Each structure stands twice: as structure tokens, then as C-alpha cells.
Amino acid sequence: MQDLFDLSGEAQAGTESLAEGALVLHGFAVKQATALLAAIAEVGAVAPFRRMVTPGGYEMSVAMTNCGTAGWVTDRKGYRYARLDPESGKPWPALPPPLLALADAAAVMAGYVGFVPDACLVNRYEPGARLSLHQDRDEADYRHPIVSVSLGLPATFQFGGLKRSDPVKKVPLRHGDVVVWGGPSRLVHHGVLTLKDGEHPATGRCRFNLTMRKAL
Ligand code: MD6
Ligand code: FE
């Protein structure tokens, strides 16, 4: 953490502190974007994007797939991590090395040393898609941080508090931005506002978000 803050407690240029333990690294993944998008295409070819159903019976507007030892899934039975893709019955594709390298580098920047994710949820938003306010709490151990990468169209991220009713900060996330959060912020509520239409040179009419976690 030390080197990201000067003596006044201000975050370093290009970084934005959202709360204790939560940091936006603006543009941190821009140089790796082409490699990351190629990795997403490979994952999607093996485990296609699909719109999962919530326990309440709603089809999500965000299309999802996974890579890693475990993948996050939802259906009428609930939210959980599963080692097998329910669509194919086969293991999820492995976590691509460029994702692992980025997760490590970003976590170190935010003061988390030795972060090794075993799950990466890949979200695909088309214009009109949104993700309502939620907590990520299906992971076994909340001491591990989460590293999140945004690619393509910009979105407005909502960063709230530990209570669902806490005030929510609106944070613009653009192509190449990385968010790292853990520690006291690990269980904050967050979401993504409805994606506006647009065209991005790297992705076309969509936004991808990768969230890397230690799930098991
Ligand atoms: C998104 N992100 O940015 C959704 N969850 O599309 C998340 O839900 C998220 O960015 C946990 C940690 C970081 C995240
Ligand atoms: Fe989340």
C-alpha cells in the first residue's frame, strides 16, 4: 500500500482510492488489452457466454462464462462455484497466463502480495445490460482480494457500503481500468448501471469485465 500514497494520504496519479482496501488503477491493463481479449475469445469458444437464471427465476441481462478451476454459476437452485460447466459437463478452460500475470501485478500495486486466483468470471455487457447491487460472498475465504478488469465500452460502476442501503459512489470505468478490492471493502455492495450504446475500437458494441478471485 505504502508506495501508492504520499504523506498526505492522497492516492498516486492514475490511481483512485474508493474506500479502505479498494483502489482503481486507471488504464493499468491498456497495454495487455489485446492479449486479454484474445484470451476471452478462446475461453468463449470452449465455454460459450450464456445468460444464467437467478434463484428468483430472472434471466440475467449480462452474459457470462468462466475460466479457472471453478466458475461462478447461478440457476434456480442458487449461486455457487462449480468445477464443471453446467452447459457441457466439462471443466472450465484454464485461467490464461496473461490474466494470472495481470492479477498478480494489480494486487501487488494495491498492497496484496501473493494473490493467486483460481476462478475468473467473465461478464459481457451489451447496451441495455446491467448488474444490480450485490455482494460477492460465494467465495470460501474473504481474506483474499478480488481483481476486476474492464475492457471495451465505458460503464458506470456503483460502489456502496457494507449495508445495501449505504450511499453509493458512481465510478466511471473505462477500457483498461483495473479495480482491486479486499480487506475492509471485501463485502461492499456494488453494481453496474445500464450500459449505454456505443462502439469501442477494441470490442465493438460491448463491454467485458473479468473478475479474478480465489474462490475455493
Ligand atoms: C463489473 N463487477 O464490473 C461487475 N465484483 O462488470 C463486479 O461485480 C465485481 O468488479 C467483485 C469485485 C469486483 C468487481
Ligand atoms: Fe461483484
Short mmCIF file of C-alpha atoms and ligand atoms in Angstrom, two decimals:
data_model
loop_
_atom_site.label_atom_id
_atom_site.label_comp_id
_atom_site.label_asym_id
_atom_site.label_seq_id
_atom_site.Cartn_x
_atom_site.Cartn_y
_atom_site.Cartn_z
CA MET A 1 0.00 0.00 0.00
CA GLN A 2 2.77 2.36 1.12
CA ASP A 3 4.14 3.48 -2.25
CA LEU A 4 0.71 4.33 -3.66
CA PHE A 5 0.09 7.07 -1.15
CA ASP A 6 2.11 10.17 -0.35
CA LEU A 7 2.34 11.58 3.18
CA SER A 8 -0.97 13.41 2.78
CA GLY A 9 -2.71 10.09 2.15
CA GLU A 10 -3.54 11.02 -1.45
CA ALA A 11 -3.52 8.19 -3.96
CA GLN A 12 -0.80 8.27 -6.61
CA ALA A 13 -1.60 9.74 -10.03
CA GLY A 14 -3.60 7.28 -12.09
CA THR A 15 -4.97 5.57 -9.01
CA GLU A 16 -8.16 6.37 -7.15
CA SER A 17 -8.96 5.16 -3.66
CA LEU A 18 -12.64 4.21 -3.32
CA ALA A 19 -12.54 3.13 0.30
CA GLU A 20 -10.12 1.41 2.65
CA GLY A 21 -8.76 -1.61 0.76
CA ALA A 22 -10.31 -0.63 -2.60
CA LEU A 23 -8.38 1.02 -5.42
CA VAL A 24 -8.99 1.85 -9.08
CA LEU A 25 -5.85 1.58 -11.24
CA HIS A 26 -6.80 3.70 -14.23
CA GLY A 27 -5.55 2.29 -17.53
CA PHE A 28 -3.48 -0.39 -15.80
CA ALA A 29 -4.44 -3.08 -18.36
CA VAL A 30 -4.45 -1.00 -21.54
CA LYS A 31 -1.21 -2.49 -22.87
CA GLN A 32 -2.42 -6.05 -22.20
CA ALA A 33 -5.89 -5.45 -23.65
CA THR A 34 -5.27 -7.21 -26.97
CA ALA A 35 -3.90 -10.30 -25.22
CA LEU A 36 -6.75 -10.27 -22.71
CA LEU A 37 -9.39 -10.02 -25.46
CA ALA A 38 -7.75 -12.90 -27.34
CA ALA A 39 -7.86 -14.94 -24.13
CA ILE A 40 -11.56 -14.08 -23.66
CA ALA A 41 -12.29 -15.23 -27.23
CA GLU A 42 -10.54 -18.56 -26.54
CA VAL A 43 -12.48 -19.06 -23.32
CA GLY A 44 -15.75 -18.20 -25.08
CA ALA A 45 -15.03 -20.70 -27.84
CA VAL A 46 -14.82 -23.55 -25.29
CA ALA A 47 -17.34 -22.32 -22.72
CA PRO A 48 -19.77 -20.06 -24.60
CA PHE A 49 -21.25 -16.93 -22.99
CA ARG A 50 -24.72 -17.59 -21.64
CA ARG A 51 -27.37 -15.66 -19.75
CA MET A 52 -27.87 -17.50 -16.49
CA VAL A 53 -31.02 -17.57 -14.41
CA THR A 54 -31.16 -16.19 -10.85
CA PRO A 55 -32.62 -18.24 -7.99
CA GLY A 56 -35.67 -15.97 -8.30
CA GLY A 57 -36.19 -17.06 -11.91
CA TYR A 58 -34.93 -13.98 -13.77
CA GLU A 59 -32.63 -14.29 -16.77
CA MET A 60 -29.61 -12.03 -16.22
CA SER A 61 -29.02 -9.29 -18.81
CA VAL A 62 -25.26 -9.83 -18.54
CA ALA A 63 -23.90 -12.85 -20.46
CA MET A 64 -21.30 -14.83 -18.51
CA THR A 65 -18.71 -17.54 -18.79
CA ASN A 66 -15.75 -18.61 -16.64
CA CYS A 67 -12.23 -19.89 -16.67
CA GLY A 68 -10.19 -21.44 -13.89
CA THR A 69 -10.58 -24.39 -11.53
CA ALA A 70 -14.01 -23.15 -10.54
CA GLY A 71 -16.62 -20.95 -12.20
CA TRP A 72 -19.41 -18.85 -10.72
CA VAL A 73 -22.85 -20.08 -11.72
CA THR A 74 -26.45 -19.32 -10.86
CA ASP A 75 -29.66 -21.22 -11.52
CA ARG A 76 -32.95 -21.84 -9.73
CA LYS A 77 -31.01 -23.76 -7.07
CA GLY A 78 -28.82 -20.79 -6.09
CA TYR A 79 -25.46 -19.06 -6.57
CA ARG A 80 -22.28 -21.11 -6.24
CA TYR A 81 -18.90 -22.03 -7.65
CA ALA A 82 -18.81 -25.17 -9.78
CA ARG A 83 -15.80 -27.06 -11.12
CA LEU A 84 -17.75 -28.16 -14.19
CA ASP A 85 -19.53 -26.00 -16.75
CA PRO A 86 -23.19 -26.99 -16.32
CA GLU A 87 -23.78 -26.50 -20.07
CA SER A 88 -21.12 -29.00 -21.17
CA GLY A 89 -20.42 -31.07 -18.05
CA LYS A 90 -16.74 -30.39 -18.67
CA PRO A 91 -14.19 -28.42 -16.61
CA TRP A 92 -13.93 -24.70 -17.38
CA PRO A 93 -10.97 -23.67 -19.55
CA ALA A 94 -7.79 -22.94 -17.59
CA LEU A 95 -7.00 -19.40 -16.41
CA PRO A 96 -4.89 -17.93 -19.23
CA PRO A 97 -1.35 -16.84 -18.18
CA PRO A 98 -1.87 -13.15 -19.18
CA LEU A 99 -4.80 -12.98 -16.72
CA LEU A 100 -2.77 -14.53 -13.91
CA ALA A 101 0.11 -12.13 -14.54
CA LEU A 102 -2.20 -9.12 -14.51
CA ALA A 103 -3.98 -10.26 -11.33
CA ASP A 104 -0.66 -10.59 -9.55
CA ALA A 105 0.68 -7.22 -10.72
CA ALA A 106 -2.53 -5.35 -9.88
CA ALA A 107 -2.88 -6.97 -6.47
CA VAL A 108 0.72 -6.04 -5.60
CA MET A 109 0.03 -2.42 -6.63
CA ALA A 110 -2.77 -2.35 -4.08
CA GLY A 111 -0.69 -3.98 -1.36
CA TYR A 112 -1.92 -7.57 -1.65
CA VAL A 113 1.09 -9.85 -2.09
CA GLY A 114 0.75 -13.48 -3.20
CA PHE A 115 -2.74 -13.30 -4.73
CA VAL A 116 -3.31 -16.40 -6.89
CA PRO A 117 -6.85 -16.58 -8.29
CA ASP A 118 -8.45 -19.92 -9.08
CA ALA A 119 -11.59 -18.52 -10.72
CA CYS A 120 -12.32 -15.83 -13.26
CA LEU A 121 -15.86 -14.78 -14.07
CA VAL A 122 -16.11 -13.18 -17.50
CA ASN A 123 -19.03 -10.79 -17.92
CA ARG A 124 -20.20 -9.49 -21.27
CA TYR A 125 -22.47 -6.44 -21.34
CA GLU A 126 -24.31 -5.35 -24.43
CA PRO A 127 -26.10 -1.98 -24.49
CA GLY A 128 -29.01 -2.18 -22.05
CA ALA A 129 -27.37 -4.80 -19.81
CA ARG A 130 -26.90 -4.03 -16.11
CA LEU A 131 -25.86 -5.70 -12.91
CA SER A 132 -27.87 -4.84 -9.84
CA LEU A 133 -26.33 -4.06 -6.47
CA HIS A 134 -24.81 -7.21 -4.92
CA GLN A 135 -22.07 -8.53 -2.67
CA ASP A 136 -19.57 -11.16 -3.76
CA ARG A 137 -19.86 -13.69 -0.98
CA ASP A 138 -19.82 -17.11 -2.59
CA GLU A 139 -16.05 -17.41 -2.09
CA ALA A 140 -14.67 -19.56 0.72
CA ASP A 141 -12.31 -17.02 2.32
CA TYR A 142 -12.94 -13.26 2.30
CA ARG A 143 -9.33 -12.51 3.26
CA HIS A 144 -8.43 -12.73 -0.44
CA PRO A 145 -8.99 -9.66 -2.62
CA ILE A 146 -10.76 -9.53 -5.99
CA VAL A 147 -9.13 -8.07 -9.10
CA SER A 148 -11.51 -6.73 -11.74
CA VAL A 149 -10.60 -5.63 -15.29
CA SER A 150 -12.82 -3.56 -17.61
CA LEU A 151 -12.47 -3.75 -21.39
CA GLY A 152 -14.38 -2.04 -24.20
CA LEU A 153 -17.30 0.33 -23.71
CA PRO A 154 -17.26 2.51 -20.59
CA ALA A 155 -19.65 1.81 -17.73
CA THR A 156 -20.71 3.43 -14.50
CA PHE A 157 -19.78 1.30 -11.54
CA GLN A 158 -21.69 1.68 -8.30
CA PHE A 159 -19.59 1.30 -5.17
CA GLY A 160 -21.63 1.28 -1.99
CA GLY A 161 -21.09 0.11 1.55
CA LEU A 162 -21.45 -2.93 3.75
CA LYS A 163 -25.19 -2.28 4.12
CA ARG A 164 -27.31 -2.39 0.98
CA SER A 165 -28.87 0.94 1.98
CA ASP A 166 -25.48 2.71 2.32
CA PRO A 167 -24.81 5.60 -0.09
CA VAL A 168 -23.39 4.57 -3.44
CA LYS A 169 -20.45 6.25 -5.21
CA LYS A 170 -20.62 6.35 -9.00
CA VAL A 171 -17.29 5.43 -10.54
CA PRO A 172 -16.71 5.59 -14.30
CA LEU A 173 -14.79 2.52 -15.51
CA ARG A 174 -13.13 2.64 -18.91
CA HIS A 175 -11.19 0.35 -21.19
CA GLY A 176 -8.13 -0.93 -19.32
CA ASP A 177 -9.19 0.15 -15.83
CA VAL A 178 -8.48 -2.32 -13.04
CA VAL A 179 -10.18 -2.35 -9.66
CA VAL A 180 -8.64 -4.19 -6.72
CA TRP A 181 -10.50 -4.58 -3.51
CA GLY A 182 -10.25 -6.57 -0.37
CA GLY A 183 -9.74 -6.14 3.35
CA PRO A 184 -12.38 -3.88 4.90
CA SER A 185 -14.01 -3.36 1.46
CA ARG A 186 -14.29 -7.01 0.50
CA LEU A 187 -18.03 -7.24 1.20
CA VAL A 188 -19.19 -3.85 -0.07
CA HIS A 189 -22.29 -3.74 -2.24
CA HIS A 190 -21.65 -2.85 -5.87
CA GLY A 191 -23.26 -2.94 -9.28
CA VAL A 192 -23.10 -1.67 -12.84
CA LEU A 193 -25.62 0.82 -14.29
CA THR A 194 -27.32 0.07 -17.62
CA LEU A 195 -24.68 0.06 -20.36
CA LYS A 196 -25.09 2.92 -22.82
CA ASP A 197 -24.89 2.21 -26.52
CA GLY A 198 -21.61 2.93 -28.24
CA GLU A 199 -18.86 1.48 -30.33
CA HIS A 200 -15.41 0.69 -28.98
CA PRO A 201 -12.47 0.08 -31.34
CA ALA A 202 -11.30 -2.97 -29.35
CA THR A 203 -14.62 -4.69 -28.62
CA GLY A 204 -17.35 -3.15 -30.79
CA ARG A 205 -20.71 -2.69 -29.08
CA CYS A 206 -19.88 -4.32 -25.79
CA ARG A 207 -18.05 -4.22 -22.50
CA PHE A 208 -16.22 -7.12 -20.93
CA ASN A 209 -15.38 -7.40 -17.27
CA LEU A 210 -13.06 -10.01 -15.82
CA THR A 211 -13.22 -10.66 -12.08
CA MET A 212 -10.48 -12.83 -10.71
CA ARG A 213 -11.00 -14.43 -7.35
CA LYS A 214 -9.71 -17.10 -5.04
CA ALA A 215 -12.99 -18.97 -4.78
CA LEU A 216 -12.15 -22.37 -3.30
C1 MD6 B 1 -18.49 -5.43 -13.48
N1 MD6 B 1 -18.05 -6.35 -11.32
O1 MD6 B 1 -17.63 -4.57 -13.31
C2 MD6 B 1 -19.00 -6.24 -12.32
N2 MD6 B 1 -17.39 -7.90 -8.18
O2 MD6 B 1 -18.99 -5.65 -14.56
C3 MD6 B 1 -18.29 -6.97 -10.15
O3 MD6 B 1 -19.38 -7.43 -9.88
C4 MD6 B 1 -17.19 -7.08 -9.21
O4 MD6 B 1 -15.79 -5.55 -10.36
C5 MD6 B 1 -16.45 -8.05 -7.26
C6 MD6 B 1 -15.25 -7.39 -7.34
C7 MD6 B 1 -15.01 -6.56 -8.39
C8 MD6 B 1 -16.00 -6.38 -9.35
FE FE B 2 -19.41 -8.45 -7.97
#
